[in-house]
Rosetta silent file (secondary structure, phi, psi, omega in degrees, C-alpha in Angstrom):
SEQUENCE: XXXXXXXXXXXXXXXXXXXXXXXXXXXXXXXXXXXXXXXXXXXXXXXXXXXXXXXXXXXXXXXXXXXXXXXXXXXXXXXXXXXXXXXXXXXXXXXXXXXXXXXXXXXXXXXXXXXXXXXXXXXXXXXXXXXXX
SCORE:     score description
SCORE:     0.000 S_00000001
   1 L     0.000  129.434  179.800   -7.884  -61.309    3.847 S_00000001
   2 L   -74.679  -22.098 -179.559   -8.470  -64.814    2.531 S_00000001
   3 E  -155.961  161.852  177.361  -11.521  -65.269    4.796 S_00000001
   4 L   -60.404  129.236  178.008  -13.587  -63.349    7.312 S_00000001
   5 L    85.069    9.482  179.485  -11.618  -62.991   10.545 S_00000001
   6 E  -130.418  131.330  176.357   -8.206  -63.854    9.028 S_00000001
   7 E  -123.448  137.127  177.197   -5.453  -61.433    8.045 S_00000001
   8 E  -127.707  139.188 -179.562   -2.223  -62.356    6.235 S_00000001
   9 E  -167.033 -171.810  177.981    0.619  -59.954    5.558 S_00000001
  10 E   -93.588  148.970 -179.078    4.288  -59.128    5.749 S_00000001
  11 E  -128.225  139.324  172.747    6.139  -58.655    9.016 S_00000001
  12 E  -133.526  112.918 -173.756    9.279  -56.728    9.884 S_00000001
  13 E  -125.474  147.853  175.887   10.286  -57.069   13.540 S_00000001
  14 E  -147.858  141.694  177.623   13.284  -55.954   15.558 S_00000001
  15 E  -140.659  151.971  177.241   14.374  -56.282   19.192 S_00000001
  16 E  -134.008  157.272  178.386   17.501  -55.338   21.080 S_00000001
  17 E  -142.195  139.887  173.381   19.100  -56.304   24.370 S_00000001
  18 E  -108.611  148.868  179.290   21.885  -54.797   26.438 S_00000001
  19 E    56.518   40.658  176.098   24.071  -56.823   28.777 S_00000001
  20 E   -76.716  147.721 -179.822   22.905  -60.163   27.345 S_00000001
  21 E   -70.286  134.977  174.164   24.765  -63.278   28.539 S_00000001
  22 E  -109.961  125.802  177.851   27.435  -64.647   26.199 S_00000001
  23 E  -119.284  137.443  175.362   28.233  -68.354   26.502 S_00000001
  24 E  -122.202  119.616 -176.423   31.105  -70.198   24.851 S_00000001
  25 L    52.084   46.706  177.671   30.863  -74.003   24.997 S_00000001
  26 L    63.796   18.959  176.385   28.074  -73.692   27.606 S_00000001
  27 E  -119.282  130.574 -179.726   30.255  -71.546   29.913 S_00000001
  28 E   -62.544  126.984 -175.373   29.331  -67.926   30.618 S_00000001
  29 E  -118.177    7.242  179.127   31.979  -65.771   28.957 S_00000001
  30 E   135.565 -164.734 -179.679   30.669  -62.278   29.607 S_00000001
  31 E  -124.977  149.871 -179.512   28.001  -59.880   28.466 S_00000001
  32 E  -139.331  164.259  167.108   27.259  -58.369   25.060 S_00000001
  33 E   -93.877  138.129 -177.015   24.816  -56.058   23.370 S_00000001
  34 E  -140.239  152.542  173.893   22.654  -57.963   20.913 S_00000001
  35 E  -144.992  153.551  174.979   19.864  -57.275   18.486 S_00000001
  36 E  -142.413  153.852  178.471   17.781  -59.403   16.179 S_00000001
  37 E  -135.211  152.147  178.211   15.410  -58.852   13.339 S_00000001
  38 E  -132.403  134.479  170.819   12.857  -60.986   11.539 S_00000001
  39 E  -125.016  124.267 -175.133   11.361  -60.498    8.095 S_00000001
  40 E  -168.107 -155.607 -177.265    8.592  -62.899    7.211 S_00000001
  41 E  -117.524  136.417  177.437    4.906  -63.607    6.797 S_00000001
  42 E  -115.653  156.957  170.338    2.282  -63.266    9.511 S_00000001
  43 E  -133.336  134.879 -179.893   -1.205  -64.625    9.999 S_00000001
  44 E  -131.383  125.329 -176.905   -3.602  -63.131   12.529 S_00000001
  45 E  -115.016  140.713  178.327   -6.940  -64.728   13.311 S_00000001
  46 L  -116.050  102.070 -176.896  -10.010  -63.252   14.960 S_00000001
  47 L   -53.994  -37.508  173.006  -12.240  -66.076   16.311 S_00000001
  48 L  -119.897  106.007 -173.514  -15.183  -63.648   16.367 S_00000001
  49 L   -52.795  -29.573  178.919  -14.629  -61.076   13.588 S_00000001
  50 L   -95.117    0.415  177.988  -16.608  -58.440   15.484 S_00000001
  51 L   -90.597 -176.892 -176.710  -14.953  -59.342   18.815 S_00000001
  52 L  -103.277  -16.575 -176.697  -11.651  -58.111   20.152 S_00000001
  53 E   -72.033  135.946  172.667   -9.658  -61.333   20.658 S_00000001
  54 E  -144.548  146.647 -178.221   -6.970  -62.168   18.107 S_00000001
  55 E  -129.705  138.999 -179.051   -4.273  -64.858   17.884 S_00000001
  56 E  -160.976 -177.306  178.952   -1.406  -64.915   15.465 S_00000001
  57 E  -165.376  165.044  177.972    2.130  -65.695   14.527 S_00000001
  58 E  -137.430  147.068  175.679    4.972  -64.916   12.160 S_00000001
  59 E  -139.461  136.032 -179.168    7.682  -67.084   10.626 S_00000001
  60 E  -174.512 -166.573  178.347   10.594  -65.846    8.572 S_00000001
  61 E   -80.664  142.020 -178.431   14.272  -65.175    8.051 S_00000001
  62 E  -126.708  152.212  173.548   16.188  -63.865   11.067 S_00000001
  63 E  -135.736  136.275  176.159   19.416  -62.035   11.637 S_00000001
  64 E  -116.738  140.962  172.938   21.284  -61.543   14.913 S_00000001
  65 E  -121.217  122.986  179.840   24.021  -58.999   15.587 S_00000001
  66 E  -113.609  122.070 -173.853   26.216  -59.647   18.619 S_00000001
  67 E  -122.057   96.620  179.480   28.379  -56.742   19.713 S_00000001
  68 E   -72.721  161.583  177.316   30.862  -57.489   22.521 S_00000001
  69 L   -60.552  -35.840 -179.845   32.420  -54.709   24.574 S_00000001
  70 L  -123.075  131.019  177.565   35.780  -55.609   23.059 S_00000001
  71 L   107.087  179.824 -176.902   36.220  -56.890   19.510 S_00000001
  72 L   -82.896  152.112  175.603   34.252  -56.942   16.295 S_00000001
  73 L   -75.862  156.726 -178.493   30.526  -57.506   16.061 S_00000001
  74 E  -119.170  132.713  176.376   29.233  -60.787   14.631 S_00000001
  75 E  -108.629  128.508 -179.500   26.353  -61.130   12.143 S_00000001
  76 E  -126.693  152.447  178.934   24.475  -64.430   12.028 S_00000001
  77 E  -125.502  153.662  179.962   21.557  -65.617    9.882 S_00000001
  78 E   178.487 -136.972 -175.592   18.815  -68.166   10.407 S_00000001
  79 E  -124.853  150.824  178.131   15.146  -68.509   11.208 S_00000001
  80 E  -149.687  164.926  179.322   12.860  -66.671   13.598 S_00000001
  81 E  -163.559  173.036  178.283    9.266  -66.457   14.623 S_00000001
  82 E  -151.377  155.844  173.813    6.748  -65.052   17.036 S_00000001
  83 E  -137.319  146.374 -177.796    3.358  -65.955   18.469 S_00000001
  84 E  -147.717  161.305  170.542    0.885  -63.623   20.122 S_00000001
  85 E  -136.306  135.428 -177.710   -2.477  -63.191   21.753 S_00000001
  86 E  -145.930  168.731  176.647   -4.165  -59.833   21.933 S_00000001
  87 E  -143.092  133.626  178.780   -7.395  -58.035   22.594 S_00000001
  88 E  -122.705  141.216  177.104   -8.676  -54.823   21.052 S_00000001
  89 E  -101.560  128.029 -177.722  -11.533  -52.579   22.117 S_00000001
  90 E   -65.546  127.582  177.614  -13.530  -51.006   19.302 S_00000001
  91 L  -119.390   -0.564  178.647  -13.139  -47.215   19.251 S_00000001
  92 L  -168.970  176.199 -177.746  -14.665  -46.600   15.807 S_00000001
  93 L   -59.768  -30.529 -177.276  -16.313  -48.444   12.927 S_00000001
  94 L  -123.592    1.281 -173.725  -12.950  -49.725   11.592 S_00000001
  95 E  -119.354  142.106  170.483  -10.518  -49.130   14.512 S_00000001
  96 E  -134.984  146.789  176.242   -9.651  -50.968   17.709 S_00000001
  97 E  -121.329  141.570 -179.157   -7.115  -50.160   20.427 S_00000001
  98 E  -174.184 -150.459 -178.489   -5.768  -52.704   22.867 S_00000001
  99 E  -136.292  166.086 -177.119   -2.849  -54.792   24.002 S_00000001
 100 E  -151.113  137.708  172.862   -0.954  -57.867   22.948 S_00000001
 101 E  -103.266  123.115 -173.767    1.371  -60.386   24.627 S_00000001
 102 E  -126.087  136.104  174.686    4.031  -61.573   22.180 S_00000001
 103 E  -112.038  127.805 -175.470    6.680  -64.304   22.403 S_00000001
 104 E  -128.043  145.114  176.792    9.587  -63.994   19.941 S_00000001
 105 E  -153.385  153.264  175.144   12.581  -66.212   19.182 S_00000001
 106 E  -136.318  151.257  170.572   15.420  -66.686   16.719 S_00000001
 107 E  -128.829  115.666 -176.477   17.920  -69.441   15.933 S_00000001
 108 E  -132.121  162.875 -175.372   20.912  -68.215   13.953 S_00000001
 109 E  -159.678  157.153  176.690   24.323  -69.507   12.987 S_00000001
 110 E  -149.420  131.818  175.833   27.489  -68.653   11.076 S_00000001
 111 E  -117.119  126.202 -178.159   30.322  -70.928    9.926 S_00000001
 112 E  -153.787  128.740  177.860   33.601  -69.315    8.985 S_00000001
 113 L    54.128   40.868  178.176   37.191  -70.608    8.916 S_00000001
 114 L    76.276    5.636 -179.677   36.217  -73.868   10.654 S_00000001
 115 E  -110.372  128.591  177.561   34.510  -71.988   13.490 S_00000001
 116 E  -105.355  124.809  176.177   30.786  -72.364   14.107 S_00000001
 117 E  -114.868  133.714 -179.747   29.000  -69.555   15.917 S_00000001
 118 E  -130.486  150.059  175.650   25.376  -69.986   17.012 S_00000001
 119 E  -142.809  144.546  171.604   22.922  -67.720   18.747 S_00000001
 120 E  -133.411  143.479  179.575   19.436  -68.146   20.075 S_00000001
 121 E  -137.469  142.854  176.398   17.259  -65.400   21.447 S_00000001
 122 E  -131.041  140.801  178.692   13.933  -65.376   23.227 S_00000001
 123 E  -143.895  148.380  174.168   11.811  -62.380   24.091 S_00000001
 124 E  -123.904  129.058 -178.162    8.505  -61.617   25.732 S_00000001
 125 E  -129.912  141.663  170.879    6.823  -58.294   24.970 S_00000001
 126 E  -109.462  116.866 -170.262    3.699  -56.568   26.199 S_00000001
 127 E  -118.468  151.708  169.108    2.578  -54.262   23.402 S_00000001
 128 E   -91.275  136.871 -178.369    0.013  -51.543   22.762 S_00000001
 129 E  -123.949  146.496  170.871   -1.923  -52.135   19.525 S_00000001
 130 E  -131.689  114.251 -175.656   -3.908  -49.980   17.134 S_00000001
 131 E  -115.219  133.712  171.798   -5.660  -52.031   14.434 S_00000001
 132 E  -102.869  117.445 -174.401   -7.435  -50.850   11.319 S_00000001
 133 L   -95.201    0.000    0.000   -9.881  -53.588   10.281 S_00000001
């Protein structure tokens, strides 16, 4: 930690979706299974180091995999990030348990043979947290 109440570290995140909408030139073209991952750096801040509230975010490299029912899957690369707010209740001298609301998104793209493919994904998650301080 660079300062009291601030944590910095590495993040590895992954989310998946089934029956996600596929659009081609802004027209719905069907449904696909999709997943995305983010690898990056996070920062998490605790306004009151002995309190339970924490706010944070991550920014990093993202990858999306789009898998249609028919045809080959597509891998795209780009940028992704997340932001969250959480609260933990102290259950021991160094441990807290609680919950967190997280918003995640990616913007990815692939250019091949004169064809540009782009994907964007947004997710909202309600998570259970266990933090070692």
